[in-house]
Amino acid sequence: EKAVIGVTGLAVMGRNLARNFARRGHTVAVHNRTFAKTKALVEEFGDEGTFLPAESAEQFVASLERPRRLVIMVKAGAPTDAVIDEFAPLLEPGDMIVDGGNAHFADTRRREAALRERGLHFVGTGISGGEEGALNGPSIMPGGSKESYAALGPLLESIAAVVDGTPCAAHIGPDGAGHFVKMVHNGIEYADMQLIAEAYDLLRNAAGLEPAEIAEVFRSWNTGRLDSYLIEITADLLAHTDAKTGRPFVDVILDQAEQKGTGRWTVQTALDLGTPVSGIAEAVFARSVSGHADLRAAGRTLPGPGRSAKADLSPDDVEKALYASKIIAYAQGFNQIQAGSQEYGWGIDLGTTATIWRGGCIIRAKFLDRIRAAYEADPGTPTLLTDDHFAEAIGEAQDAWRNIVATSARLGVPTPGFSSALAYYDALRAERLPAALTQAQRDFFGAHTYRRVDRDGVFHTRWEAGRVEVES
Ligand code: NBP
């Protein structure tokens, strides 16, 4: 008997993914650099389906039916290259290597091009949902060729989460498209988490609620338009009490958020593409600020309102600010996908992207169905903000949103996510931006030229020579 698919790299993700394939009735070959993990998997979970354990790379490859489908689930970076170098020589034209790790899309593009030369399909695939998702149904974002998706798609769709009868897996586009979309997914996840944290901070430190009370607020939000995995776990976390001290769990955790790098990649890539993703950037920077113990120790004595200052903030208003800011963050993230798709010629369908994020992944939410509908109604829209539903929601939320941002500034509660989202919104609304002055300064000190509102052409004023305007 041969396996329809194989998984190499059996740490938490690979192991659960292999079990997911097996549980869906697929015979799955399993392999790990250290054989003990392969053995342990089969011993513990062998009764869940048909596993073909392989001790060597050669044995692993030999146990796969052709064309071979080989999924790599190892640490991103050099380990992934090492595993590709190990397996590629053992494969034959038409075989597929699927990288399910969190690779940078540029690495995926490089690997795909190199393997294509050898007649192999390389399918860089975003997988979201953590270990639980890998086991019970993740959101799967495969890149690579159309041919490879024809051979892989049904298998991936069979193990993915399902929402309204639709699997949360779809072909994203060629080469690095899948990993690019996964990267932006993670960037949006950063933004979403930051906005939730700000809502909590306001309810705690401006409205003066206790964590258990805030848990109830989040629980009620989770029955409405904010219904999502992240809101749900936030309510759980805030309701949790530390067993050792009896204090709210959130109060015994060191307030320094770490990051593994996909948020940073999203922002670095957005800077290269020239796409404003201020919500994601602020979230990455907020984690960075939190981790700078030295800066924060130095800053603690700076003057400002004390934490005893309180405001009459209603949870409803915070919900509105959160919802409006969330729309902005997602609109920016989808614009980044649009920009990446244009830059690399991927032809990514934004509605499909929203569709496969509705389940399985960390940002899964009802909300994504709205985004799917918005792109279905107008696939070419320059921004989600002008979609009827979103425009109306923000219109209705904005008095509360402005009030929340003003209150947070007055009380000294930092809300970089809420505030930058509002600034972005107002920048898009503006008839005229002060960028005119910025461009004038650039012309003054660097002769960088400018265009005029009343005439075509490119101009420069000779600031040192009689301020004469010339056409350049
Ligand atoms: P890790 O990222 O911790 O990687 C451990 C695996 O890589 C082990 O199987 C290990 O083999 C193997 N490995 C390493 Br390290 N170097 C190797 C090499 N040179 N040659 C062969 N194998 C090597 O595992 P994970 O947390 O399961 O994540 C797997 C991938 O999935 C990563 O890219 C991760 O970013 C991504 N991902 C993780 C999550 C999550 O929630 N954890 C979610 C989504 C995506 P060994 O047993 O012999 O040491």
Coordinates of C-alpha atoms and ligand atoms in Angstrom, one line a residue:
E1 CA 0.0 0.0 0.0
K2 CA 1.2 3.5 -0.8
A3 CA 0.3 6.8 0.8
V4 CA -1.6 9.6 -1.0
I5 CA 0.4 12.1 1.0
G6 CA 3.4 12.3 3.3
V7 CA 4.3 14.6 6.1
T8 CA 7.9 15.2 7.2
G9 CA 8.6 17.2 10.4
L10 CA 6.4 15.8 13.2
A11 CA 6.6 18.5 15.8
V12 CA 3.2 19.8 17.0
M13 CA 2.0 21.1 13.7
G14 CA 3.2 18.3 11.4
R15 CA 2.0 15.6 13.8
N16 CA -1.5 17.1 14.0
L17 CA -1.7 17.7 10.3
A18 CA -0.7 14.0 9.7
R19 CA -3.4 12.9 12.1
N20 CA -5.9 15.1 10.4
F21 CA -5.2 13.5 7.0
A22 CA -5.4 10.0 8.6
R23 CA -8.6 10.7 10.4
R24 CA -10.1 11.8 7.0
G25 CA -9.3 8.4 5.6
H26 CA -6.1 9.3 3.7
T27 CA -3.2 6.9 4.0
V28 CA -0.4 9.2 5.2
A29 CA 3.3 8.5 5.2
V30 CA 5.1 10.1 8.2
H31 CA 8.8 11.0 8.6
N32 CA 10.9 13.0 11.0
R33 CA 14.6 13.7 11.2
T34 CA 14.6 12.1 14.7
F35 CA 12.8 8.8 14.2
A36 CA 11.6 8.7 17.9
K37 CA 8.9 11.3 17.0
T38 CA 7.7 9.2 14.1
K39 CA 7.5 6.1 16.3
A40 CA 5.7 8.0 19.1
L41 CA 3.1 9.3 16.7
V42 CA 2.2 5.9 15.4
E43 CA 2.2 4.4 18.9
E44 CA 0.0 7.0 20.3
F45 CA -2.4 7.7 17.4
G46 CA -2.0 4.7 15.1
D47 CA -5.6 3.7 15.6
E48 CA -6.8 7.0 14.1
G49 CA -6.1 5.9 10.5
T50 CA -3.4 4.5 8.3
F51 CA 0.1 5.8 8.9
L52 CA 3.1 4.5 7.0
P53 CA 6.1 5.4 9.2
A54 CA 9.4 5.9 7.5
E55 CA 12.8 5.8 9.1
S56 CA 14.8 7.2 6.2
A57 CA 14.1 9.8 3.5
E58 CA 14.4 7.1 0.8
Q59 CA 11.8 4.9 2.5
F60 CA 9.5 7.9 3.0
V61 CA 9.7 8.8 -0.7
A62 CA 9.2 5.2 -1.8
S63 CA 6.0 4.9 0.3
L64 CA 4.3 7.7 -1.6
E65 CA 2.1 7.1 -4.7
R66 CA 2.9 9.1 -7.8
P67 CA 2.8 12.0 -8.4
R68 CA 4.2 12.3 -4.9
R69 CA 2.8 14.8 -2.5
L70 CA 5.2 15.6 0.3
V71 CA 4.4 18.1 3.0
I72 CA 7.2 19.7 4.9
M73 CA 6.4 20.9 8.4
V74 CA 9.7 22.0 9.8
K75 CA 11.1 25.2 11.3
A76 CA 11.1 28.0 8.7
G77 CA 14.3 29.2 7.2
A78 CA 17.5 27.1 6.9
P79 CA 15.8 23.9 8.2
T80 CA 13.3 24.1 5.3
D81 CA 16.1 24.5 2.8
A82 CA 17.9 21.6 4.3
V83 CA 14.9 19.3 4.0
I84 CA 14.2 20.4 0.4
D85 CA 17.8 19.7 -0.5
E86 CA 17.5 16.3 1.1
F87 CA 14.3 15.3 -0.7
A88 CA 14.4 17.0 -4.1
P89 CA 17.1 14.6 -5.5
L90 CA 14.9 11.7 -4.5
L91 CA 11.8 13.0 -6.4
E92 CA 10.8 12.8 -10.1
P93 CA 9.2 15.4 -12.4
G94 CA 5.6 16.1 -11.5
D95 CA 6.1 15.4 -7.8
M96 CA 5.0 18.1 -5.3
I97 CA 6.7 19.5 -2.3
V98 CA 4.3 21.4 0.0
D99 CA 5.9 23.7 2.5
G100 CA 3.4 24.3 5.3
G101 CA 5.8 26.2 7.5
N102 CA 5.7 29.9 8.0
A103 CA 8.1 30.8 5.2
H104 CA 8.8 34.3 4.0
F105 CA 7.1 34.6 0.6
A106 CA 10.4 35.7 -1.0
D107 CA 12.0 32.4 0.1
T108 CA 9.0 30.6 -1.4
R109 CA 9.5 32.4 -4.7
R110 CA 13.2 31.4 -4.7
R111 CA 12.5 27.8 -3.9
E112 CA 9.6 27.5 -6.3
A113 CA 11.7 28.8 -9.2
A114 CA 14.6 26.5 -8.3
L115 CA 12.4 23.4 -8.1
R116 CA 10.4 24.3 -11.2
E117 CA 13.7 24.0 -13.1
R118 CA 13.9 20.4 -12.0
G119 CA 10.3 19.7 -13.0
L120 CA 9.0 19.7 -9.4
H121 CA 6.0 21.6 -8.1
F122 CA 6.8 23.6 -5.0
V123 CA 3.6 24.7 -3.1
G124 CA 4.3 27.3 -0.4
T125 CA 1.2 27.0 1.8
G126 CA 0.0 29.1 4.6
I127 CA -1.6 27.1 7.4
S128 CA -3.3 29.0 10.2
G129 CA -5.0 27.8 13.3
G130 CA -2.2 26.6 15.5
E131 CA -2.0 23.0 16.7
E132 CA -5.7 22.8 17.3
G133 CA -6.5 23.9 13.8
A134 CA -3.9 21.6 12.3
L135 CA -5.7 18.7 13.9
N136 CA -9.3 19.6 13.5
G137 CA -9.4 21.9 10.5
P138 CA -7.1 24.8 9.7
S139 CA -7.4 27.5 7.2
I140 CA -5.1 26.6 4.3
M141 CA -3.6 29.0 1.8
P142 CA -1.7 27.2 -0.9
G143 CA 0.4 29.0 -3.6
G144 CA 2.1 27.2 -6.5
S145 CA 0.9 26.1 -9.9
K146 CA -2.7 25.4 -11.0
E147 CA -1.6 21.8 -11.9
S148 CA -0.4 21.2 -8.4
Y149 CA -3.6 22.5 -6.9
A150 CA -5.6 20.1 -9.1
A151 CA -3.7 17.2 -7.5
L152 CA -3.5 18.6 -4.0
G153 CA -6.6 20.7 -3.6
P154 CA -9.1 18.0 -2.8
L155 CA -6.8 16.6 -0.1
L156 CA -6.3 20.0 1.5
E157 CA -9.9 20.8 1.2
S158 CA -10.8 17.6 3.0
I159 CA -8.8 18.5 6.1
A160 CA -9.6 22.2 6.2
A161 CA -12.2 23.9 8.4
V162 CA -15.6 24.2 6.8
V163 CA -18.0 27.2 7.0
D164 CA -21.4 27.2 5.4
G165 CA -20.4 24.1 3.5
T166 CA -17.4 25.7 2.0
P167 CA -13.9 24.5 2.9
C168 CA -11.4 27.1 4.2
A169 CA -8.8 26.1 1.6
A170 CA -8.4 27.5 -1.9
H171 CA -5.7 28.1 -4.5
I172 CA -4.4 31.6 -3.8
G173 CA -2.0 32.1 -6.8
P174 CA 1.4 31.2 -8.2
D175 CA 4.7 30.8 -6.3
G176 CA 4.7 32.9 -3.1
A177 CA 1.1 34.0 -3.1
G178 CA 0.0 31.6 -0.4
H179 CA 2.7 32.5 2.0
F180 CA 2.2 36.2 1.2
V181 CA -1.5 35.9 2.1
K182 CA -0.6 33.9 5.3
M183 CA 1.9 36.7 6.2
V184 CA -0.8 39.4 5.9
H185 CA -3.2 37.2 7.8
N186 CA -0.8 37.2 10.7
G187 CA -0.3 41.0 10.4
I188 CA -4.0 41.5 10.6
E189 CA -4.0 39.2 13.5
Y190 CA -1.5 41.5 15.3
A191 CA -3.7 44.5 14.5
D192 CA -6.9 42.8 15.7
M193 CA -5.2 41.7 19.0
Q194 CA -3.8 45.2 19.6
L195 CA -7.3 46.7 19.1
I196 CA -8.8 44.2 21.5
A197 CA -6.0 45.0 24.0
E198 CA -6.8 48.7 23.7
A199 CA -10.5 48.1 24.3
Y200 CA -9.6 46.2 27.4
D201 CA -7.2 48.9 28.6
L202 CA -9.9 51.6 28.2
L203 CA -12.6 49.6 30.0
R204 CA -10.1 48.8 32.8
N205 CA -8.2 52.1 33.1
A206 CA -10.6 54.7 31.8
A207 CA -14.0 53.2 32.7
G208 CA -12.7 51.5 35.8
L209 CA -14.1 48.0 35.3
E210 CA -12.6 44.9 36.8
P211 CA -11.3 42.0 34.5
A212 CA -14.2 39.8 35.4
E213 CA -16.7 42.6 34.4
I214 CA -14.8 43.2 31.2
A215 CA -15.0 39.5 30.5
E216 CA -18.8 39.8 30.6
V217 CA -18.6 42.8 28.2
F218 CA -16.5 40.8 25.7
R219 CA -18.9 37.9 26.1
S220 CA -21.8 40.1 25.1
W221 CA -19.8 41.6 22.2
N222 CA -19.2 38.0 21.0
T223 CA -22.9 37.6 20.4
G224 CA -22.9 40.6 18.0
R225 CA -21.0 41.8 15.0
L226 CA -17.6 41.3 16.7
D227 CA -18.4 37.5 17.1
S228 CA -14.9 36.0 16.6
Y229 CA -12.4 33.6 18.0
L230 CA -10.2 36.3 19.4
I231 CA -13.1 38.0 21.2
E232 CA -14.2 34.7 22.6
I233 CA -10.7 33.7 24.0
T234 CA -10.3 37.3 25.4
A235 CA -13.5 36.8 27.4
D236 CA -12.2 33.5 28.7
L237 CA -8.8 34.9 29.6
L238 CA -10.2 37.9 31.4
A239 CA -12.6 35.6 33.4
H240 CA -9.7 33.4 34.5
T241 CA -8.3 33.6 38.0
D242 CA -4.7 32.7 38.8
A243 CA -4.8 29.5 40.9
K244 CA -1.7 30.5 42.9
T245 CA -2.5 34.0 43.9
G246 CA -6.3 34.3 43.4
R247 CA -5.7 37.4 41.3
P248 CA -7.0 38.0 37.8
F249 CA -4.9 36.0 35.5
V250 CA -4.2 39.0 33.3
D251 CA -2.6 40.8 36.3
V252 CA 0.0 38.1 36.9
I253 CA 1.3 38.0 33.4
L254 CA 4.4 40.2 32.6
D255 CA 3.2 42.9 30.3
Q256 CA 5.7 42.3 27.5
A257 CA 4.3 40.9 24.3
E258 CA 6.7 38.9 22.1
Q259 CA 6.7 38.2 18.4
K260 CA 7.9 35.6 16.1
G261 CA 8.3 37.8 13.0
T262 CA 5.4 37.5 10.6
G263 CA 4.0 40.9 11.8
R264 CA 7.3 42.5 11.2
W265 CA 7.5 40.9 7.7
T266 CA 4.1 42.3 6.9
V267 CA 5.1 45.8 7.8
Q268 CA 8.5 45.5 6.0
T269 CA 6.8 44.3 2.9
A270 CA 4.1 46.9 3.1
L271 CA 6.8 49.6 3.3
D272 CA 8.4 48.1 0.1
L273 CA 5.1 48.0 -1.7
G274 CA 4.2 51.5 -0.5
T275 CA 0.9 50.3 1.1
P276 CA -0.1 52.1 4.3
V277 CA -0.9 49.4 6.9
S278 CA -0.7 51.7 9.9
G279 CA -3.0 49.4 12.0
I280 CA -0.6 46.5 11.6
A281 CA 2.5 48.7 12.0
E282 CA 1.2 50.2 15.3
A283 CA 0.4 46.7 16.6
V284 CA 4.0 45.6 15.8
F285 CA 5.4 48.7 17.4
A286 CA 3.1 48.4 20.5
R287 CA 4.6 44.9 21.1
S288 CA 8.0 46.3 20.7
V289 CA 7.4 49.2 23.1
S290 CA 6.0 46.7 25.6
G291 CA 9.3 44.7 25.5
H292 CA 11.6 47.7 26.0
A293 CA 11.9 47.4 29.8
D294 CA 14.7 50.0 29.9
L295 CA 12.7 52.6 28.0
R296 CA 9.6 52.0 30.1
A297 CA 11.6 52.2 33.3
A298 CA 13.1 55.5 32.2
G299 CA 9.6 56.8 31.1
R300 CA 7.7 55.9 34.2
T301 CA 8.4 59.2 35.9
L302 CA 7.3 61.4 32.9
P303 CA 4.5 63.8 33.8
G304 CA 0.9 63.2 32.7
P305 CA -2.5 62.2 34.0
G306 CA -2.5 59.6 36.8
R307 CA -4.2 56.3 36.4
S308 CA -6.8 57.4 38.9
A309 CA -8.3 59.7 36.3
K310 CA -11.5 58.1 35.1
A311 CA -14.1 58.9 32.4
D312 CA -17.7 58.0 31.9
L313 CA -17.1 55.6 29.0
S314 CA -19.8 53.2 27.9
P315 CA -18.8 49.7 26.8
D316 CA -21.1 50.3 23.8
D317 CA -19.0 53.2 22.7
V318 CA -15.8 51.2 23.1
E319 CA -17.4 48.5 21.0
K320 CA -18.1 51.0 18.2
A321 CA -14.5 52.3 18.3
L322 CA -13.2 48.8 18.2
Y323 CA -15.5 47.8 15.3
A324 CA -14.6 50.9 13.3
S325 CA -10.9 50.5 13.9
K326 CA -11.1 46.8 13.0
I327 CA -12.7 47.6 9.7
I328 CA -9.8 50.0 9.0
A329 CA -7.1 47.4 9.9
Y330 CA -8.7 44.7 7.7
A331 CA -9.2 47.2 4.8
Q332 CA -5.5 48.1 5.0
G333 CA -4.5 44.4 5.1
F334 CA -6.6 43.5 2.1
N335 CA -5.1 46.5 0.3
Q336 CA -1.7 45.0 1.0
I337 CA -2.7 41.7 -0.6
Q338 CA -4.1 43.6 -3.6
A339 CA -0.8 45.5 -3.9
G340 CA 1.3 42.3 -3.6
S341 CA -0.9 40.5 -6.1
Q342 CA -0.4 43.4 -8.6
E343 CA 3.4 43.6 -7.9
Y344 CA 4.0 39.9 -8.5
G345 CA 1.2 39.2 -11.0
W346 CA -0.6 36.6 -8.7
G347 CA -4.2 37.4 -9.6
I348 CA -5.3 36.9 -6.0
D349 CA -9.1 36.9 -5.5
L350 CA -9.7 39.0 -2.4
G351 CA -13.2 37.5 -1.9
T352 CA -11.8 34.0 -1.8
T353 CA -9.2 35.1 0.7
A354 CA -11.9 36.4 3.0
T355 CA -13.9 33.2 2.4
I356 CA -11.1 30.9 3.6
W357 CA -10.4 33.0 6.7
R358 CA -13.9 32.6 8.0
G359 CA -13.0 29.4 9.8
G360 CA -9.9 27.5 11.0
C361 CA -7.6 30.5 11.4
I362 CA -6.9 32.8 14.4
I363 CA -8.8 35.7 12.9
R364 CA -11.8 33.6 12.0
A365 CA -14.9 35.7 12.5
K366 CA -18.4 36.4 11.2
F367 CA -17.0 39.7 10.0
L368 CA -15.0 38.0 7.3
D369 CA -18.3 37.0 5.6
R370 CA -19.0 40.7 5.3
I371 CA -15.7 41.2 3.6
R372 CA -16.4 38.3 1.3
A373 CA -19.7 39.9 0.4
A374 CA -18.1 43.3 -0.2
Y375 CA -15.6 41.9 -2.6
E376 CA -18.2 39.9 -4.3
A377 CA -20.3 43.0 -4.8
D378 CA -17.3 45.0 -6.1
P379 CA -14.2 43.0 -6.8
G380 CA -12.2 46.0 -7.9
T381 CA -13.0 48.4 -5.0
P382 CA -10.0 50.5 -4.0
T383 CA -11.0 50.1 -0.3
L384 CA -13.4 48.1 1.8
L385 CA -14.4 51.3 3.6
T386 CA -16.7 52.4 0.8
D387 CA -18.7 49.2 0.9
D388 CA -22.3 50.0 1.9
H389 CA -22.2 48.0 5.1
F390 CA -18.8 49.2 6.3
A391 CA -19.4 52.8 5.4
E392 CA -22.7 52.8 7.3
A393 CA -21.2 51.0 10.3
I394 CA -18.4 53.5 10.5
G395 CA -20.7 56.4 10.0
E396 CA -22.8 55.2 12.8
A397 CA -19.8 54.5 15.1
Q398 CA -17.8 57.6 14.5
D399 CA -19.1 59.9 17.1
A400 CA -18.3 57.3 19.8
W401 CA -15.0 56.5 18.1
R402 CA -13.8 60.1 18.1
N403 CA -14.9 60.5 21.7
I404 CA -13.0 57.4 22.7
V405 CA -9.8 58.5 21.0
A406 CA -10.2 62.0 22.6
T407 CA -10.9 60.5 26.0
S408 CA -7.9 58.2 25.8
A409 CA -5.7 61.1 24.9
R410 CA -7.0 63.2 27.8
L411 CA -6.6 60.4 30.3
G412 CA -3.3 59.3 29.0
V413 CA -4.3 55.7 28.0
P414 CA -2.3 54.8 24.9
T415 CA -4.5 53.8 22.0
P416 CA -2.1 53.7 19.0
G417 CA -4.5 51.3 17.1
F418 CA -7.7 53.2 17.6
S419 CA -6.0 56.6 17.0
S420 CA -4.1 55.7 13.9
A421 CA -7.1 54.0 12.4
L422 CA -9.1 57.2 12.9
A423 CA -6.2 59.3 11.4
Y424 CA -6.2 57.0 8.4
Y425 CA -9.9 57.3 8.0
D426 CA -9.8 61.1 8.2
A427 CA -6.9 61.2 5.8
L428 CA -8.9 59.3 3.2
R429 CA -11.9 61.7 3.8
A430 CA -9.8 64.8 3.5
E431 CA -10.4 67.1 0.5
R432 CA -6.9 68.5 0.8
L433 CA -4.0 67.0 2.7
P434 CA -1.0 68.9 4.1
A435 CA 1.1 66.8 1.8
A436 CA 1.1 69.9 -0.4
L437 CA 3.3 71.6 2.1
T438 CA 5.5 68.6 2.5
Q439 CA 6.0 68.5 -1.3
A440 CA 6.8 72.3 -1.3
Q441 CA 9.4 71.7 1.4
R442 CA 10.9 68.9 -0.7
D443 CA 11.1 71.3 -3.7
F444 CA 12.6 74.0 -1.4
F445 CA 15.5 72.0 0.0
G446 CA 16.0 69.4 -2.7
A447 CA 14.6 70.7 -5.9
H448 CA 12.3 67.6 -6.0
T449 CA 9.7 69.5 -8.1
Y450 CA 5.9 69.6 -7.7
R451 CA 2.8 69.4 -9.7
R452 CA 0.1 72.1 -9.6
V453 CA -3.6 71.8 -9.1
D454 CA -4.4 74.2 -12.0
R455 CA -2.0 73.1 -14.7
D456 CA -0.5 69.9 -16.1
G457 CA 3.3 69.5 -15.9
V458 CA 6.1 69.3 -13.4
F459 CA 7.4 72.5 -11.8
H460 CA 10.3 73.8 -9.7
T461 CA 10.7 77.1 -8.0
R462 CA 14.2 78.6 -7.9
W463 CA 14.0 79.5 -4.3
E464 CA 17.5 81.0 -4.2
A465 CA 17.1 82.8 -7.5
G466 CA 14.3 85.2 -7.3
R467 CA 11.7 82.5 -6.6
V468 CA 11.0 82.1 -10.3
E469 CA 8.9 79.1 -11.2
V470 CA 10.1 77.0 -14.0
E471 CA 8.6 74.0 -15.8
S472 CA 11.0 71.1 -15.6
Ligands
NBP1 P1 9.0 23.7 14.8 O1 9.0 25.0 14.0 O2 9.4 23.8 16.2 O3 10.1 22.7 14.1 C1 10.4 21.5 14.6 C2 10.5 20.4 13.5 O4 11.5 20.8 12.6 C3 10.9 19.1 14.1 O5 10.2 18.1 13.3 C4 12.4 19.1 13.8 O6 12.9 17.8 13.7 C5 12.4 19.7 12.4 N1 13.8 20.2 12.0 C6 14.5 21.2 12.4 BR1 14.1 22.3 13.8 N2 15.7 21.3 11.7 C7 15.7 20.4 10.8 C8 16.6 19.9 9.8 N3 17.7 20.6 9.6 N4 16.3 18.9 9.1 C9 15.1 18.2 9.3 N5 14.2 18.5 10.2 C10 14.5 19.6 11.0 O7 7.7 22.9 14.6 P2 6.1 23.4 14.7 O8 5.9 24.3 15.8 O9 5.3 22.2 14.5 O10 6.0 24.3 13.3 C11 6.3 23.7 12.0 C12 6.1 24.8 11.0 O11 4.8 25.3 11.0 C13 7.0 26.1 11.3 O12 7.4 26.6 10.1 C14 6.0 27.0 12.0 O13 6.4 28.4 11.8 C15 4.7 26.7 11.2 N6 3.5 27.0 12.0 C16 3.4 26.8 13.3 C17 2.2 27.1 14.0 C18 2.1 26.8 15.4 O14 1.1 27.2 16.0 N7 3.1 26.2 16.1 C19 1.2 27.6 13.3 C20 1.3 27.8 11.9 C21 2.5 27.5 11.3 P3 13.5 17.0 15.0 O15 12.4 16.4 15.7 O16 14.5 16.0 14.4 O17 14.2 18.1 15.8

